[in-house]
Amino acid sequence: MIIPINKHLNLVKSKRAGFPYCYCVLIKDQTRVLIDSGCSSNIAAELREQGLDIVINTHFHWDHTRQNQNIGQVQIWCHGLDAAGIRSANVHMERYGFNAFAEEDMGRLFIQVNGITDRPVHRELKDNEILDLGKVRLKVIHTPGHTPGHCVLFEEHSGILISGDIDLSAWGPWYLHICSDLDDYLNSIEKCMELKPGLVISGHKGIIEPDLGARFIAYRDQILHKEEEVLGALDRPISLEELSLLRLFYGFKIKSDRYLQFWEKQGVYLHLQRLIRQGLVQKEPDTDLYYRI
Ligand SMILES: [Zn+2]
């Protein structure tokens, strides 16, 4: 479904908005642009029929790039730091942490089941670049943390922020992969807040308008709250495996899903790395135990 937001911007809504799909934005201007391509194949066919010039991916994740190759003869643009994750299925797999945590078999299955292949990127975007599409001018803002090259796009004239996976979802921000960085994520949320957008189009929540300042603060605070929970669990030396079993991120859902268990472990790992950087936690030499200082 394609829902007009204003004269040029349209929300592209598929039946599902969770992985492996997302909300996309269609810009009908002198240049016709789709922001993210995580839509259903029916919508991709409709967009192909209408004609597009450019697809901009906010980041390399499959749920934001899945239709890049099915949407016609378009240019694919994304930030330089995420281009490799689109160009190479192997890099895509590495950035999800499968190699770092010795789960290559699971990674290959993930790539195969989702049909992830090597795909082109034609232009690498840079922070603060202005993309002039005719009437619409989009500012590219590099917002790393979710992935190294994650970007949001800001239309200053209307105050509309296309926020990708800084998605303001209620359960907690996504930073459960080895290529995520929590310090960067927190800074990027601040950057979005400072823009003072009047309307946000989130990759998984769609249009969000009221109380945006409070929504960003609540979103940021979920990271800090999760960190307190990890720190609280370190009342004795404890391994990453044990910490992962506390299900701080996914709760009961994790029991039956091997992938969720895997993401959970990486989320805890990222918090531990941040707590070590802050001097609050240490890892015991020659063991896999972490403890609070
Ligand atoms: Zn993502």
XYZ file of C-alpha atoms and ligand atoms in Angstrom:
294
model
C 0.000 0.000 0.000
C 1.332 3.450 -0.934
C 0.056 6.176 1.388
C 0.677 9.876 0.611
C 2.323 11.862 3.408
C 2.623 15.170 1.528
C 2.887 16.312 -2.108
C 6.063 14.311 -2.751
C 6.612 11.829 0.084
C 4.695 8.562 0.381
C 4.781 5.782 2.949
C 5.211 2.314 1.430
C 3.563 -0.192 3.697
C 3.742 -3.954 3.227
C 1.596 -6.467 5.136
C 4.380 -6.978 7.642
C 6.725 -4.345 9.061
C 9.054 -6.619 11.057
C 12.053 -8.545 9.699
C 12.423 -9.348 6.809
C 10.283 -6.321 5.858
C 10.264 -2.628 6.746
C 8.401 0.580 5.989
C 9.853 2.310 2.915
C 9.431 5.867 1.615
C 8.654 6.690 -2.013
C 9.591 10.198 -3.193
C 7.824 11.289 -6.356
C 9.805 14.261 -7.634
C 11.865 15.060 -10.756
C 13.990 12.193 -9.508
C 11.970 9.252 -8.202
C 13.525 7.712 -5.142
C 12.717 4.825 -2.846
C 14.226 4.927 0.638
C 14.868 1.306 1.663
C 13.510 -1.607 -0.317
C 12.205 -3.936 2.392
C 8.755 -4.171 0.811
C 6.747 -7.146 -0.435
C 7.314 -8.504 -3.948
C 3.852 -7.224 -5.040
C 4.749 -3.677 -4.083
C 8.197 -4.038 -5.669
C 6.452 -5.009 -8.942
C 4.141 -1.985 -8.686
C 7.091 0.351 -8.075
C 9.000 -1.224 -10.961
C 5.994 -0.584 -13.203
C 5.782 3.077 -12.108
C 9.528 3.574 -12.630
C 12.200 4.528 -10.143
C 15.569 6.210 -10.555
C 17.306 5.564 -7.247
C 17.047 3.335 -4.188
C 18.737 4.704 -1.080
C 19.379 2.114 1.622
C 19.573 3.519 5.158
C 21.849 0.548 5.945
C 22.842 -2.846 4.593
C 20.451 -5.123 6.540
C 18.386 -7.522 4.464
C 15.041 -6.182 5.696
C 16.003 -2.777 4.235
C 17.610 -3.996 0.990
C 15.670 -7.151 0.061
C 14.115 -5.775 -3.165
C 17.155 -3.810 -4.425
C 17.556 -6.200 -7.337
C 13.813 -6.522 -8.149
C 12.861 -2.919 -8.552
C 14.056 -2.153 -12.094
C 17.141 -0.496 -13.541
C 17.893 1.761 -10.606
C 20.939 3.265 -8.985
C 21.600 1.893 -5.503
C 23.038 4.370 -3.019
C 24.090 3.882 0.594
C 26.778 5.137 2.977
C 30.300 3.991 2.161
C 30.695 2.110 5.444
C 27.715 -0.164 4.684
C 28.343 -0.666 0.971
C 30.411 -3.818 1.534
C 27.504 -5.424 3.418
C 25.344 -5.098 0.286
C 28.033 -5.884 -2.261
C 29.094 -9.100 -0.565
C 26.879 -11.771 1.002
C 29.961 -12.968 2.920
C 30.494 -9.530 4.473
C 26.747 -9.404 5.210
C 27.149 -12.673 7.127
C 30.297 -11.512 8.946
C 28.611 -8.329 10.117
C 25.806 -10.343 11.695
C 28.497 -11.916 13.881
C 28.297 -15.487 12.595
C 32.051 -15.717 12.026
C 33.084 -13.924 15.223
C 31.038 -16.365 17.305
C 32.007 -19.490 15.323
C 28.508 -19.999 13.897
C 29.422 -20.016 10.212
C 27.021 -22.891 9.445
C 24.122 -20.950 10.905
C 25.312 -17.886 8.965
C 25.358 -19.764 5.659
C 21.833 -20.996 6.374
C 20.717 -17.427 7.142
C 22.149 -16.227 3.820
C 20.629 -19.161 1.924
C 17.146 -19.070 3.475
C 16.830 -15.331 2.890
C 18.294 -15.529 -0.626
C 21.003 -12.939 0.123
C 23.418 -12.493 -2.780
C 26.196 -10.106 -3.836
C 24.509 -6.944 -5.122
C 25.731 -3.661 -6.577
C 26.052 -0.286 -4.883
C 26.518 2.503 -7.411
C 27.217 5.459 -5.164
C 28.568 5.760 -1.634
C 26.946 8.560 0.353
C 28.721 10.861 2.786
C 27.663 12.576 5.988
C 25.931 15.963 5.462
C 25.538 15.476 1.727
C 22.461 17.223 0.293
C 20.549 15.184 -2.282
C 18.608 17.513 -4.575
C 15.724 15.551 -6.086
C 13.848 18.502 -7.597
C 11.555 20.072 -5.003
C 12.704 17.722 -2.248
C 16.159 18.149 -0.754
C 17.310 15.382 1.539
C 20.191 15.756 3.944
C 22.161 12.561 4.574
C 23.082 12.255 8.234
C 25.477 9.496 9.186
C 24.079 7.826 12.311
C 26.285 4.801 13.057
C 25.658 2.370 15.895
C 23.006 0.038 14.533
C 25.432 -0.618 11.675
C 28.659 1.269 10.856
C 27.137 3.067 7.857
C 23.556 3.591 9.050
C 22.151 6.925 7.840
C 18.963 8.872 8.424
C 17.592 11.285 5.836
C 16.231 14.668 6.853
C 14.032 16.921 4.793
C 14.668 20.244 6.509
C 11.876 22.110 4.706
C 9.114 19.844 6.066
C 10.934 18.685 9.211
C 10.447 15.047 8.202
C 13.071 12.581 9.390
C 13.369 9.177 7.723
C 14.971 7.327 10.597
C 15.634 3.788 9.305
C 16.369 1.512 12.238
C 16.649 4.237 14.832
C 13.084 3.090 14.820
C 11.654 4.281 18.162
C 10.222 0.820 18.792
C 9.036 0.093 22.296
C 10.901 -3.107 23.112
C 14.379 -1.687 22.807
C 16.816 -0.494 20.177
C 18.452 -2.943 17.827
C 22.150 -3.398 18.491
C 22.425 -7.149 18.625
C 25.099 -7.723 16.011
C 28.854 -7.594 16.188
C 29.053 -4.591 13.841
C 26.856 -2.503 16.179
C 28.426 0.032 18.543
C 26.553 1.229 21.609
C 28.448 4.505 22.086
C 27.837 5.390 18.455
C 24.187 4.360 18.806
C 23.660 6.688 21.766
C 25.358 9.570 19.925
C 23.238 8.933 16.848
C 20.008 9.065 18.870
C 21.176 12.445 20.242
C 21.878 13.624 16.688
C 18.316 12.728 15.653
C 16.886 14.519 18.688
C 18.886 17.666 17.940
C 17.279 17.864 14.508
C 13.940 18.415 16.287
C 11.931 16.699 13.554
C 8.198 17.367 13.312
C 7.486 13.892 11.990
C 9.492 10.691 11.936
C 9.108 7.856 9.450
C 10.565 4.849 11.254
C 11.679 1.707 9.454
C 9.502 -0.547 11.609
C 6.919 1.736 13.239
C 5.906 3.920 10.285
C 4.745 7.482 10.895
C 5.343 8.874 14.369
C 4.337 12.430 15.152
C 3.423 13.317 18.732
C 5.878 13.642 21.634
C 8.943 12.990 19.508
C 11.399 14.488 22.000
C 10.083 12.194 24.733
C 10.042 9.216 22.346
C 13.733 9.667 21.525
C 14.625 10.015 25.208
C 12.661 6.865 26.093
C 14.344 5.010 23.247
C 17.827 6.084 24.395
C 17.010 5.246 28.013
C 16.176 1.674 27.083
C 19.824 1.121 26.179
C 20.965 2.567 29.488
C 18.370 0.528 31.372
C 19.499 -2.672 29.640
C 23.061 -1.842 30.612
C 22.032 -1.526 34.259
C 20.432 -4.964 33.992
C 23.647 -6.472 32.602
C 25.670 -4.777 35.329
C 23.198 -5.992 37.949
C 23.656 -9.587 36.793
C 27.409 -9.308 37.383
C 27.138 -9.723 41.146
C 29.439 -12.729 40.750
C 31.888 -13.741 38.012
C 29.702 -14.927 35.165
C 30.265 -16.080 31.591
C 28.780 -14.605 28.447
C 26.876 -17.869 27.912
C 25.264 -17.647 31.344
C 24.427 -13.970 30.892
C 22.778 -14.778 27.582
C 20.498 -17.276 29.308
C 19.011 -14.463 31.397
C 17.101 -13.411 28.243
C 17.471 -9.706 28.915
C 16.470 -8.809 25.362
C 14.024 -11.361 24.001
C 12.492 -12.796 27.162
C 10.587 -16.059 26.811
C 10.567 -15.940 22.989
C 14.203 -16.939 22.933
C 13.571 -20.514 24.115
C 12.604 -21.877 20.759
C 14.580 -19.702 18.391
C 18.252 -20.361 17.752
C 18.728 -17.060 15.966
C 17.204 -15.047 18.791
C 19.562 -16.819 21.216
C 22.419 -15.835 18.956
C 21.395 -12.154 18.720
C 20.841 -12.129 22.485
C 24.399 -13.258 23.115
C 25.775 -10.515 20.899
C 23.661 -7.842 22.602
C 25.055 -8.856 25.992
C 28.564 -8.982 24.510
C 28.231 -5.404 23.208
C 27.110 -4.171 26.618
C 30.037 -5.953 28.283
C 32.466 -4.294 25.876
C 30.998 -0.870 26.682
C 31.128 -1.543 30.435
C 34.786 -2.615 30.088
C 35.537 0.635 28.205
C 33.890 2.538 31.062
C 36.116 0.734 33.602
C 33.111 -0.864 35.342
C 33.703 -4.492 34.317
C 36.718 -6.700 33.693
C 37.204 -10.090 32.118
C 39.197 -12.584 34.166
C 42.389 -13.466 32.307
C 42.388 -16.951 30.739
C 38.723 -17.576 31.577
C 35.442 -16.583 29.952
C 34.192 -14.961 33.159
C 33.267 -11.300 33.508
C 33.009 -9.506 36.831
C 32.064 -6.085 38.164
C 34.929 -3.949 39.524
Zn 18.669 -2.970 10.649
